[in-house]
PDB file of C-alpha atoms and ligand atoms in Angstrom:
ATOM      1  CA  UNK A 904      97.274 121.039  91.588  1.00  0.00           C
ATOM      2  CA  UNK A 905      93.956 119.433  92.610  1.00  0.00           C
ATOM      3  CA  UNK A 906      93.851 115.648  92.770  1.00  0.00           C
ATOM      4  CA  UNK A 907      92.097 113.964  89.846  1.00  0.00           C
ATOM      5  CA  UNK A 908      88.919 112.928  91.676  1.00  0.00           C
ATOM      6  CA  UNK A 909      88.507 115.762  94.191  1.00  0.00           C
ATOM      7  CA  UNK A 910      84.814 116.159  95.051  1.00  0.00           C
ATOM      8  CA  UNK A 911      83.846 112.793  93.562  1.00  0.00           C
ATOM      9  CA  UNK A 912      82.477 109.696  95.252  1.00  0.00           C
ATOM     10  CA  UNK A 913      83.465 106.167  94.248  1.00  0.00           C
ATOM     11  CA  UNK A 914      82.190 102.693  95.079  1.00  0.00           C
ATOM     12  CA  UNK A 915      84.554  99.726  94.733  1.00  0.00           C
ATOM     13  CA  UNK A 916      82.978  96.311  95.206  1.00  0.00           C
ATOM     14  CA  UNK A 917      84.957  93.553  96.898  1.00  0.00           C
ATOM     15  CA  UNK A 918      87.398  96.169  98.155  1.00  0.00           C
ATOM     16  CA  UNK A 919      88.536  94.636 101.446  1.00  0.00           C
ATOM     17  CA  UNK A 920      91.340  92.698  99.717  1.00  0.00           C
ATOM     18  CA  UNK A 921      93.462  92.397  96.594  1.00  0.00           C
ATOM     19  CA  UNK A 922      92.821  94.477  93.490  1.00  0.00           C
ATOM     20  CA  UNK A 923      89.724  96.125  94.981  1.00  0.00           C
ATOM     21  CA  UNK A 924      91.629  97.292  98.036  1.00  0.00           C
ATOM     22  CA  UNK A 925      94.507  98.646  95.941  1.00  0.00           C
ATOM     23  CA  UNK A 926      91.986 100.454  93.728  1.00  0.00           C
ATOM     24  CA  UNK A 927      90.181 101.996  96.701  1.00  0.00           C
ATOM     25  CA  UNK A 928      93.502 103.276  98.081  1.00  0.00           C
ATOM     26  CA  UNK A 929      94.571 104.633  94.692  1.00  0.00           C
ATOM     27  CA  UNK A 930      91.249 106.446  94.144  1.00  0.00           C
ATOM     28  CA  UNK A 931      91.407 107.931  97.635  1.00  0.00           C
ATOM     29  CA  UNK A 932      94.977 109.087  97.003  1.00  0.00           C
ATOM     30  CA  UNK A 933      93.604 110.989  94.008  1.00  0.00           C
ATOM     31  CA  UNK A 934      90.984 112.714  96.134  1.00  0.00           C
ATOM     32  CA  UNK A 935      87.896 110.497  95.789  1.00  0.00           C
ATOM     33  CA  UNK A 936      85.643 109.699  98.739  1.00  0.00           C
ATOM     34  CA  UNK A 937      85.521 105.907  98.615  1.00  0.00           C
ATOM     35  CA  UNK A 938      82.914 103.358  99.628  1.00  0.00           C
ATOM     36  CA  UNK A 939      84.614 100.045 100.346  1.00  0.00           C
ATOM     37  CA  UNK A 940      82.103  97.302  99.670  1.00  0.00           C
ATOM     38  CA  UNK A 941      82.737  93.890 101.159  1.00  0.00           C
ATOM     39  CA  UNK A 942      81.006  90.631 101.903  1.00  0.00           C
ATOM     40  CA  UNK A 943      81.513  89.462 105.466  1.00  0.00           C
ATOM     41  CA  UNK A 944      84.981  91.046 105.771  1.00  0.00           C
ATOM     42  CA  UNK A 945      84.483  93.723 108.416  1.00  0.00           C
ATOM     43  CA  UNK A 946      88.020  93.783 109.778  1.00  0.00           C
ATOM     44  CA  UNK A 947      89.993  94.078 106.530  1.00  0.00           C
ATOM     45  CA  UNK A 948      87.445  96.565 105.183  1.00  0.00           C
ATOM     46  CA  UNK A 949      87.779  98.724 108.311  1.00  0.00           C
ATOM     47  CA  UNK A 950      91.574  98.511 108.076  1.00  0.00           C
ATOM     48  CA  UNK A 951      91.429  99.860 104.519  1.00  0.00           C
ATOM     49  CA  UNK A 952      89.139 102.680 105.690  1.00  0.00           C
ATOM     50  CA  UNK A 953      91.541 103.500 108.533  1.00  0.00           C
ATOM     51  CA  UNK A 954      94.501 103.533 106.146  1.00  0.00           C
ATOM     52  CA  UNK A 955      92.730 105.987 103.836  1.00  0.00           C
ATOM     53  CA  UNK A 956      91.672 108.252 106.690  1.00  0.00           C
ATOM     54  CA  UNK A 957      95.203 108.172 108.153  1.00  0.00           C
ATOM     55  CA  UNK A 958      96.478 109.419 104.767  1.00  0.00           C
ATOM     56  CA  UNK A 959      94.052 112.348 104.868  1.00  0.00           C
ATOM     57  CA  UNK A 960      91.363 110.750 102.692  1.00  0.00           C
ATOM     58  CA  UNK A 961      87.724 109.898 103.194  1.00  0.00           C
ATOM     59  CA  UNK A 962      86.251 106.380 103.112  1.00  0.00           C
ATOM     60  CA  UNK A 963      83.494 104.196 104.505  1.00  0.00           C
ATOM     61  CA  UNK A 964      82.997 100.429 104.590  1.00  0.00           C
ATOM     62  CA  UNK A 965      79.668  99.058 103.413  1.00  0.00           C
ATOM     63  CA  UNK A 966      78.642  95.421 103.507  1.00  0.00           C
ATOM     64  CA  UNK A 967      76.600  93.859 100.708  1.00  0.00           C
ATOM     65  CA  UNK A 968      76.720  90.562  98.849  1.00  0.00           C
ATOM     66  CA  UNK A 969      76.663  91.606  95.181  1.00  0.00           C
ATOM     67  CA  UNK A 970      74.806  88.401  94.323  1.00  0.00           C
ATOM     68  CA  UNK A 971      71.894  89.475  96.560  1.00  0.00           C
ATOM     69  CA  UNK A 972      69.548  91.904  94.755  1.00  0.00           C
ATOM     70  CA  UNK A 973      68.000  93.292  97.957  1.00  0.00           C
ATOM     71  CA  UNK A 974      71.384  93.859  99.585  1.00  0.00           C
ATOM     72  CA  UNK A 975      72.691  95.691  96.520  1.00  0.00           C
ATOM     73  CA  UNK A 976      69.560  97.869  96.336  1.00  0.00           C
ATOM     74  CA  UNK A 977      69.993  98.782 100.004  1.00  0.00           C
ATOM     75  CA  UNK A 978      73.697  99.558  99.465  1.00  0.00           C
ATOM     76  CA  UNK A 979      72.952 102.028  96.652  1.00  0.00           C
ATOM     77  CA  UNK A 980      70.173 103.653  98.722  1.00  0.00           C
ATOM     78  CA  UNK A 981      72.570 104.111 101.632  1.00  0.00           C
ATOM     79  CA  UNK A 982      75.344 105.526  99.437  1.00  0.00           C
ATOM     80  CA  UNK A 983      73.112 107.968  97.580  1.00  0.00           C
ATOM     81  CA  UNK A 984      71.654 109.168 100.901  1.00  0.00           C
ATOM     82  CA  UNK A 985      75.158 110.604 101.510  1.00  0.00           C
ATOM     83  CA  UNK A 986      75.430 112.146  98.041  1.00  0.00           C
ATOM     84  CA  UNK A 987      75.676 111.201  94.360  1.00  0.00           C
ATOM     85  CA  UNK A 988      77.869 108.333  93.229  1.00  0.00           C
ATOM     86  CA  UNK A 989      80.245 109.410  90.440  1.00  0.00           C
ATOM     87  CA  UNK A 990      82.497 106.374  89.954  1.00  0.00           C
ATOM     88  CA  UNK A 991      81.837 102.628  90.158  1.00  0.00           C
ATOM     89  CA  UNK A 992      84.366  99.792  90.049  1.00  0.00           C
ATOM     90  CA  UNK A 993      82.786  96.356  89.757  1.00  0.00           C
ATOM     91  CA  UNK A 994      85.618  94.284  91.171  1.00  0.00           C
ATOM     92  CA  UNK A 995      84.006  91.681  93.482  1.00  0.00           C
ATOM     93  CA  UNK A 996      84.577  88.191  92.179  1.00  0.00           C
ATOM     94  CA  UNK A 997      84.957  84.518  92.973  1.00  0.00           C
ATOM     95  CA  UNK A 998      86.806  81.795  91.102  1.00  0.00           C
ATOM     96  CA  UNK A 999      86.069  78.094  90.790  1.00  0.00           C
ATOM     97  CA  UNK A1000      88.504  75.435  89.561  1.00  0.00           C
ATOM     98  CA  UNK A1001      86.544  72.324  88.619  1.00  0.00           C
ATOM     99  CA  UNK A1002      86.270  69.952  85.668  1.00  0.00           C
ATOM    100  CA  UNK A1003      83.281  70.973  83.584  1.00  0.00           C
ATOM    101  CA  UNK A1004      81.445  67.672  84.098  1.00  0.00           C
ATOM    102  CA  UNK A1005      81.676  68.156  87.876  1.00  0.00           C
ATOM    103  CA  UNK A1006      80.411  71.729  87.708  1.00  0.00           C
ATOM    104  CA  UNK A1007      76.928  71.524  89.220  1.00  0.00           C
ATOM    105  CA  UNK A1008      73.942  73.783  88.655  1.00  0.00           C
ATOM    106  CA  UNK A1009      74.686  75.281  92.082  1.00  0.00           C
ATOM    107  CA  UNK A1010      78.353  75.921  91.195  1.00  0.00           C
ATOM    108  CA  UNK A1011      77.335  77.557  87.928  1.00  0.00           C
ATOM    109  CA  UNK A1012      74.693  79.758  89.567  1.00  0.00           C
ATOM    110  CA  UNK A1013      77.097  80.765  92.347  1.00  0.00           C
ATOM    111  CA  UNK A1014      79.931  81.866  90.028  1.00  0.00           C
ATOM    112  CA  UNK A1015      77.683  83.552  87.466  1.00  0.00           C
ATOM    113  CA  UNK A1016      75.652  85.103  90.288  1.00  0.00           C
ATOM    114  CA  UNK A1017      78.649  86.971  91.697  1.00  0.00           C
ATOM    115  CA  UNK A1018      80.931  87.480  88.703  1.00  0.00           C
ATOM    116  CA  UNK A1019      78.346  88.408  86.064  1.00  0.00           C
ATOM    117  CA  UNK A1020      74.963  89.131  87.680  1.00  0.00           C
ATOM    118  CA  UNK A1021      76.696  91.141  90.411  1.00  0.00           C
ATOM    119  CA  UNK A1022      78.180  93.413  87.748  1.00  0.00           C
ATOM    120  CA  UNK A1023      74.862  93.676  85.885  1.00  0.00           C
ATOM    121  CA  UNK A1024      73.061  94.557  89.130  1.00  0.00           C
ATOM    122  CA  UNK A1025      75.518  97.226  90.315  1.00  0.00           C
ATOM    123  CA  UNK A1026      75.614  98.744  86.804  1.00  0.00           C
ATOM    124  CA  UNK A1027      71.807  98.985  86.766  1.00  0.00           C
ATOM    125  CA  UNK A1028      71.638 100.735  90.115  1.00  0.00           C
ATOM    126  CA  UNK A1029      74.480 103.097  89.249  1.00  0.00           C
ATOM    127  CA  UNK A1030      73.337 103.911  85.709  1.00  0.00           C
ATOM    128  CA  UNK A1031      69.743 104.599  86.787  1.00  0.00           C
ATOM    129  CA  UNK A1032      71.198 107.404  88.911  1.00  0.00           C
ATOM    130  CA  UNK A1033      74.016 108.533  86.608  1.00  0.00           C
ATOM    131  CA  UNK A1034      71.847 108.816  83.478  1.00  0.00           C
ATOM    132  CA  UNK A1035      69.636 111.728  84.669  1.00  0.00           C
ATOM    133  CA  UNK A1036      72.786 113.483  85.921  1.00  0.00           C
ATOM    134  CA  UNK A1037      74.496 112.851  82.559  1.00  0.00           C
ATOM    135  CA  UNK A1038      77.805 112.036  84.208  1.00  0.00           C
ATOM    136  CA  UNK A1039      79.678 109.104  85.674  1.00  0.00           C
ATOM    137  CA  UNK A1040      82.254 106.481  84.862  1.00  0.00           C
ATOM    138  CA  UNK A1041      82.332 102.738  85.444  1.00  0.00           C
ATOM    139  CA  UNK A1042      85.108 100.160  85.240  1.00  0.00           C
ATOM    140  CA  UNK A1043      84.291  96.461  85.296  1.00  0.00           C
ATOM    141  CA  UNK A1044      86.979  93.952  86.268  1.00  0.00           C
ATOM    142  CA  UNK A1045      86.972  91.104  83.745  1.00  0.00           C
ATOM    143  CA  UNK A1046      89.952  88.784  83.155  1.00  0.00           C
ATOM    144  CA  UNK A1047      92.273  87.730  80.349  1.00  0.00           C
ATOM    145  CA  UNK A1048      90.559  84.348  80.790  1.00  0.00           C
ATOM    146  CA  UNK A1049      87.365  85.959  79.462  1.00  0.00           C
ATOM    147  CA  UNK A1050      89.181  86.102  76.106  1.00  0.00           C
ATOM    148  CA  UNK A1051      91.401  83.040  76.382  1.00  0.00           C
ATOM    149  CA  UNK A1052      89.212  80.486  78.180  1.00  0.00           C
ATOM    150  CA  UNK A1053      90.851  77.896  80.418  1.00  0.00           C
ATOM    151  CA  UNK A1054      90.176  74.251  81.126  1.00  0.00           C
ATOM    152  CA  UNK A1055      88.751  73.614  84.631  1.00  0.00           C
ATOM    153  CA  UNK A1056      87.565  77.241  84.894  1.00  0.00           C
ATOM    154  CA  UNK A1057      84.568  77.232  82.548  1.00  0.00           C
ATOM    155  CA  UNK A1058      82.090  79.008  84.827  1.00  0.00           C
ATOM    156  CA  UNK A1059      84.612  81.748  85.674  1.00  0.00           C
ATOM    157  CA  UNK A1060      85.704  82.249  82.055  1.00  0.00           C
ATOM    158  CA  UNK A1061      82.079  82.344  80.914  1.00  0.00           C
ATOM    159  CA  UNK A1062      81.220  84.974  83.518  1.00  0.00           C
ATOM    160  CA  UNK A1063      84.236  87.106  82.599  1.00  0.00           C
ATOM    161  CA  UNK A1064      83.451  86.844  78.875  1.00  0.00           C
ATOM    162  CA  UNK A1065      79.954  88.014  79.833  1.00  0.00           C
ATOM    163  CA  UNK A1066      81.417  90.996  81.670  1.00  0.00           C
ATOM    164  CA  UNK A1067      83.250  91.969  78.478  1.00  0.00           C
ATOM    165  CA  UNK A1068      80.019  91.830  76.440  1.00  0.00           C
ATOM    166  CA  UNK A1069      78.129  93.716  79.144  1.00  0.00           C
ATOM    167  CA  UNK A1070      80.802  96.430  79.271  1.00  0.00           C
ATOM    168  CA  UNK A1071      80.840  96.979  75.526  1.00  0.00           C
ATOM    169  CA  UNK A1072      77.037  96.980  75.213  1.00  0.00           C
ATOM    170  CA  UNK A1073      76.561  99.443  78.070  1.00  0.00           C
ATOM    171  CA  UNK A1074      79.307 101.656  76.669  1.00  0.00           C
ATOM    172  CA  UNK A1075      77.345 101.943  73.432  1.00  0.00           C
ATOM    173  CA  UNK A1076      73.986 102.474  75.172  1.00  0.00           C
ATOM    174  CA  UNK A1077      75.144 105.180  77.586  1.00  0.00           C
ATOM    175  CA  UNK A1078      77.733 107.074  75.508  1.00  0.00           C
ATOM    176  CA  UNK A1079      75.141 109.667  74.510  1.00  0.00           C
ATOM    177  CA  UNK A1080      74.460 110.259  78.215  1.00  0.00           C
ATOM    178  CA  UNK A1081      78.075 111.244  78.816  1.00  0.00           C
ATOM    179  CA  UNK A1082      78.829 108.096  80.820  1.00  0.00           C
ATOM    180  CA  UNK A1083      81.956 106.080  80.027  1.00  0.00           C
ATOM    181  CA  UNK A1084      82.016 102.355  80.743  1.00  0.00           C
ATOM    182  CA  UNK A1085      85.275 100.446  80.378  1.00  0.00           C
ATOM    183  CA  UNK A1086      86.901  97.333  81.734  1.00  0.00           C
ATOM    184  CA  UNK A1087      90.177  95.783  82.684  1.00  0.00           C
ATOM    185  CA  UNK A1088      91.105  92.218  81.807  1.00  0.00           C
ATOM    186  CA  UNK A1089      94.040  91.413  84.092  1.00  0.00           C
ATOM    187  CA  UNK A1090      96.339  88.454  83.740  1.00  0.00           C
ATOM    188  CA  UNK A1091      97.450  86.574  86.864  1.00  0.00           C
ATOM    189  CA  UNK A1092      97.824  88.982  89.772  1.00  0.00           C
ATOM    190  CA  UNK A1093      99.356  88.209  93.166  1.00  0.00           C
ATOM    191  CA  UNK A1094      96.213  88.067  95.333  1.00  0.00           C
ATOM    192  CA  UNK A1095      94.339  85.457  97.351  1.00  0.00           C
ATOM    193  CA  UNK A1096      92.599  84.405  94.135  1.00  0.00           C
ATOM    194  CA  UNK A1097      95.763  82.793  92.738  1.00  0.00           C
ATOM    195  CA  UNK A1098      96.629  79.587  94.573  1.00  0.00           C
ATOM    196  CA  UNK A1099     100.135  79.453  96.115  1.00  0.00           C
ATOM    197  CA  UNK A1100     101.293  76.572  93.893  1.00  0.00           C
ATOM    198  CA  UNK A1101     100.620  78.810  90.883  1.00  0.00           C
ATOM    199  CA  UNK A1102     102.637  81.728  92.257  1.00  0.00           C
ATOM    200  CA  UNK A1103     106.094  80.919  90.901  1.00  0.00           C
ATOM    201  CA  UNK A1104     107.550  82.913  88.039  1.00  0.00           C
ATOM    202  CA  UNK A1105     108.597  79.613  86.457  1.00  0.00           C
ATOM    203  CA  UNK A1106     104.965  78.468  86.375  1.00  0.00           C
ATOM    204  CA  UNK A1107     103.932  81.795  84.861  1.00  0.00           C
ATOM    205  CA  UNK A1108     106.504  81.486  82.112  1.00  0.00           C
ATOM    206  CA  UNK A1109     106.115  77.792  81.299  1.00  0.00           C
ATOM    207  CA  UNK A1110     102.508  76.831  82.077  1.00  0.00           C
ATOM    208  CA  UNK A1111     100.812  80.101  81.269  1.00  0.00           C
ATOM    209  CA  UNK A1112     103.302  81.257  78.614  1.00  0.00           C
ATOM    210  CA  UNK A1113     103.294  84.791  79.987  1.00  0.00           C
ATOM    211  CA  UNK A1114     105.963  86.781  78.134  1.00  0.00           C
ATOM    212  CA  UNK A1115     106.853  88.889  81.197  1.00  0.00           C
ATOM    213  CA  UNK A1116     107.124  85.659  83.247  1.00  0.00           C
ATOM    214  CA  UNK A1117     105.841  87.128  86.481  1.00  0.00           C
ATOM    215  CA  UNK A1118     102.641  87.838  88.346  1.00  0.00           C
ATOM    216  CA  UNK A1119     101.217  91.329  88.273  1.00  0.00           C
ATOM    217  CA  UNK A1120     100.533  93.337  91.408  1.00  0.00           C
ATOM    218  CA  UNK A1121      97.173  94.675  92.571  1.00  0.00           C
ATOM    219  CA  UNK A1122      98.628  98.176  92.247  1.00  0.00           C
ATOM    220  CA  UNK A1123      99.414  97.601  88.561  1.00  0.00           C
ATOM    221  CA  UNK A1124      95.754  96.803  87.931  1.00  0.00           C
ATOM    222  CA  UNK A1125      94.571  99.686  90.112  1.00  0.00           C
ATOM    223  CA  UNK A1126      96.638 102.100  87.991  1.00  0.00           C
ATOM    224  CA  UNK A1127      94.779 100.980  84.848  1.00  0.00           C
ATOM    225  CA  UNK A1128      91.407 101.339  86.605  1.00  0.00           C
ATOM    226  CA  UNK A1129      92.264 104.822  87.896  1.00  0.00           C
ATOM    227  CA  UNK A1130      93.304 105.879  84.396  1.00  0.00           C
ATOM    228  CA  UNK A1131      90.065 104.611  82.838  1.00  0.00           C
ATOM    229  CA  UNK A1132      87.960 106.464  85.428  1.00  0.00           C
ATOM    230  CA  UNK A1133      89.951 109.702  85.064  1.00  0.00           C
ATOM    231  CA  UNK A1134      89.427 112.613  82.668  1.00  0.00           C
ATOM    232  CA  UNK A1135      92.702 111.481  81.028  1.00  0.00           C
ATOM    233  CA  UNK A1136      90.621 108.665  79.493  1.00  0.00           C
ATOM    234  CA  UNK A1137      87.898 111.009  78.205  1.00  0.00           C
ATOM    235  CA  UNK A1138      87.854 109.341  74.745  1.00  0.00           C
ATOM    236  CA  UNK A1139      87.828 105.773  76.099  1.00  0.00           C
ATOM    237  CA  UNK A1140      84.590 103.849  76.313  1.00  0.00           C
ATOM    238  CA  UNK A1141      83.858 100.161  75.747  1.00  0.00           C
ATOM    239  CA  UNK A1142      87.592  99.417  76.039  1.00  0.00           C
ATOM    240  CA  UNK A1143      89.313  96.605  77.897  1.00  0.00           C
ATOM    241  CA  UNK A1144      92.795  97.385  79.168  1.00  0.00           C
ATOM    242  CA  UNK A1145      94.967  94.372  79.827  1.00  0.00           C
ATOM    243  CA  UNK A1146      97.478  94.575  82.681  1.00  0.00           C
ATOM    244  CA  UNK A1147      98.577  91.042  81.892  1.00  0.00           C
ATOM    245  CA  UNK A1148     102.320  90.791  81.208  1.00  0.00           C
ATOM    246  CA  UNK A1149     101.486  89.973  77.591  1.00  0.00           C
ATOM    247  CA  UNK A1150      99.242  86.949  78.249  1.00  0.00           C
ATOM    248  CA  UNK A1151      96.641  88.281  75.803  1.00  0.00           C
ATOM    249  CA  UNK A1152      97.311  90.834  73.101  1.00  0.00           C
ATOM    250  CA  UNK A1153      94.108  90.642  71.095  1.00  0.00           C
ATOM    251  CA  UNK A1154      92.093  93.496  72.584  1.00  0.00           C
TER     252      UNK A1154
HETATM  253  P1  NAD B1291      90.425  88.684  96.013  1.00  0.00           P
HETATM  254  O1  NAD B1291      89.860  87.362  96.358  1.00  0.00           O
HETATM  255  O2  NAD B1291      91.413  89.313  96.930  1.00  0.00           O
HETATM  256  O3  NAD B1291      89.258  89.748  95.788  1.00  0.00           O
HETATM  257  C1  NAD B1291      87.922  89.422  95.496  1.00  0.00           C
HETATM  258  C2  NAD B1291      87.072  90.175  96.495  1.00  0.00           C
HETATM  259  O4  NAD B1291      85.686  90.037  96.145  1.00  0.00           O
HETATM  260  C3  NAD B1291      87.238  89.614  97.913  1.00  0.00           C
HETATM  261  O5  NAD B1291      87.462  90.676  98.821  1.00  0.00           O
HETATM  262  C4  NAD B1291      85.905  88.934  98.166  1.00  0.00           C
HETATM  263  O6  NAD B1291      85.519  88.932  99.529  1.00  0.00           O
HETATM  264  C5  NAD B1291      84.978  89.805  97.341  1.00  0.00           C
HETATM  265  N1  NAD B1291      83.717  89.130  97.049  1.00  0.00           N
HETATM  266  C6  NAD B1291      83.548  87.855  96.620  1.00  0.00           C
HETATM  267  N2  NAD B1291      82.248  87.596  96.475  1.00  0.00           N
HETATM  268  C7  NAD B1291      81.592  88.726  96.819  1.00  0.00           C
HETATM  269  C8  NAD B1291      80.222  89.075  96.865  1.00  0.00           C
HETATM  270  N3  NAD B1291      79.275  88.185  96.542  1.00  0.00           N
HETATM  271  N4  NAD B1291      79.885  90.330  97.249  1.00  0.00           N
HETATM  272  C9  NAD B1291      80.843  91.232  97.590  1.00  0.00           C
HETATM  273  N5  NAD B1291      82.159  90.952  97.564  1.00  0.00           N
HETATM  274  C10 NAD B1291      82.514  89.714  97.180  1.00  0.00           C
HETATM  275  O7  NAD B1291      91.054  88.519  94.567  1.00  0.00           O
HETATM  276  P2  NAD B1291      91.418  89.606  93.454  1.00  0.00           P
HETATM  277  O8  NAD B1291      92.399  88.955  92.586  1.00  0.00           O
HETATM  278  O9  NAD B1291      91.726  90.913  94.052  1.00  0.00           O
HETATM  279  O10 NAD B1291      90.052  89.706  92.629  1.00  0.00           O
HETATM  280  C11 NAD B1291      89.438  90.939  92.282  1.00  0.00           C
HETATM  281  C12 NAD B1291      88.847  90.845  90.887  1.00  0.00           C
HETATM  282  O11 NAD B1291      89.898  90.684  89.951  1.00  0.00           O
HETATM  283  C13 NAD B1291      87.907  89.655  90.684  1.00  0.00           C
HETATM  284  O12 NAD B1291      86.792  90.065  89.926  1.00  0.00           O
HETATM  285  C14 NAD B1291      88.757  88.688  89.900  1.00  0.00           C
HETATM  286  O13 NAD B1291      87.987  87.811  89.129  1.00  0.00           O
HETATM  287  C15 NAD B1291      89.564  89.639  89.061  1.00  0.00           C
HETATM  288  N6  NAD B1291      90.787  89.067  88.496  1.00  0.00           N
HETATM  289  C16 NAD B1291      91.756  88.572  89.303  1.00  0.00           C
HETATM  290  C17 NAD B1291      92.899  88.024  88.732  1.00  0.00           C
HETATM  291  C18 NAD B1291      94.000  87.441  89.568  1.00  0.00           C
HETATM  292  O14 NAD B1291      94.855  86.749  88.994  1.00  0.00           O
HETATM  293  N7  NAD B1291      94.063  87.676  90.860  1.00  0.00           N
HETATM  294  C19 NAD B1291      93.044  88.021  87.334  1.00  0.00           C
HETATM  295  C20 NAD B1291      92.039  88.552  86.545  1.00  0.00           C
HETATM  296  C21 NAD B1291      90.916  89.076  87.137  1.00  0.00           C
END
């Protein structure tokens, strides 16, 4: 039986590490040719490419800061010069833990610039090309904190709430074009983004009140992203799946 994404090309942003890396590997395992976007992470990005190629897949690394409009434009030009982009995963993100009154204009612009404007920008470039072809699928990586909010993380939570609104609005606007746009809103996942002191299962259960009382894995999020991009999810658009151990059950 043919793999799910045979003949299709995917771009995963921030794919040198964590959830993005796991997603790139999972898409490649299902037959997609994968562009591994990164910012200043040549070695881990190349290692992911090598791992995919060693497994019989096809992948390339491509550097671009998603907060830089010119760099993103150049990335999409370079990708489309190889062939049409079918699948986009907006995963690149940064987090900032700071009391709100210490969150400067620069902090705010930095977090929103990557976590929200980066998603807007990549969606625009992708959709401008997908719309005339009347095909494509996008998954945006939000967070359960986009629903819940969290003290000391206001810029991050605001950006992720924005990603949810962006995802739902684009889903409505592009449904008639045959393009599905969904999101995932993970709970705490064991990646570099979660600080080591917050890694214990006890902390998950008591401080975060997570019913499953453990961190998720990047692969558990990747599985949800792969599903949403696949034909199995053909009636899903504007949806947020929550690989979150039960941290948020409202959407
Ligand atoms: P991570 O730090 O391993 O991954 C984030 C990746 O984004 C890194 O590779 C980083 O280099 C890249 N990146 C950052 N800024 C970039 C930019 N301007 N341009 C291009 N790439 C950039 O952590 P992760 O947990 O795998 O995070 C992936 C996504 O998942 C993020 O959007 C994050 O907000 C989201 N998320 C993570 C958790 C969690 O608990 N780990 C929970 C919910 C959502």
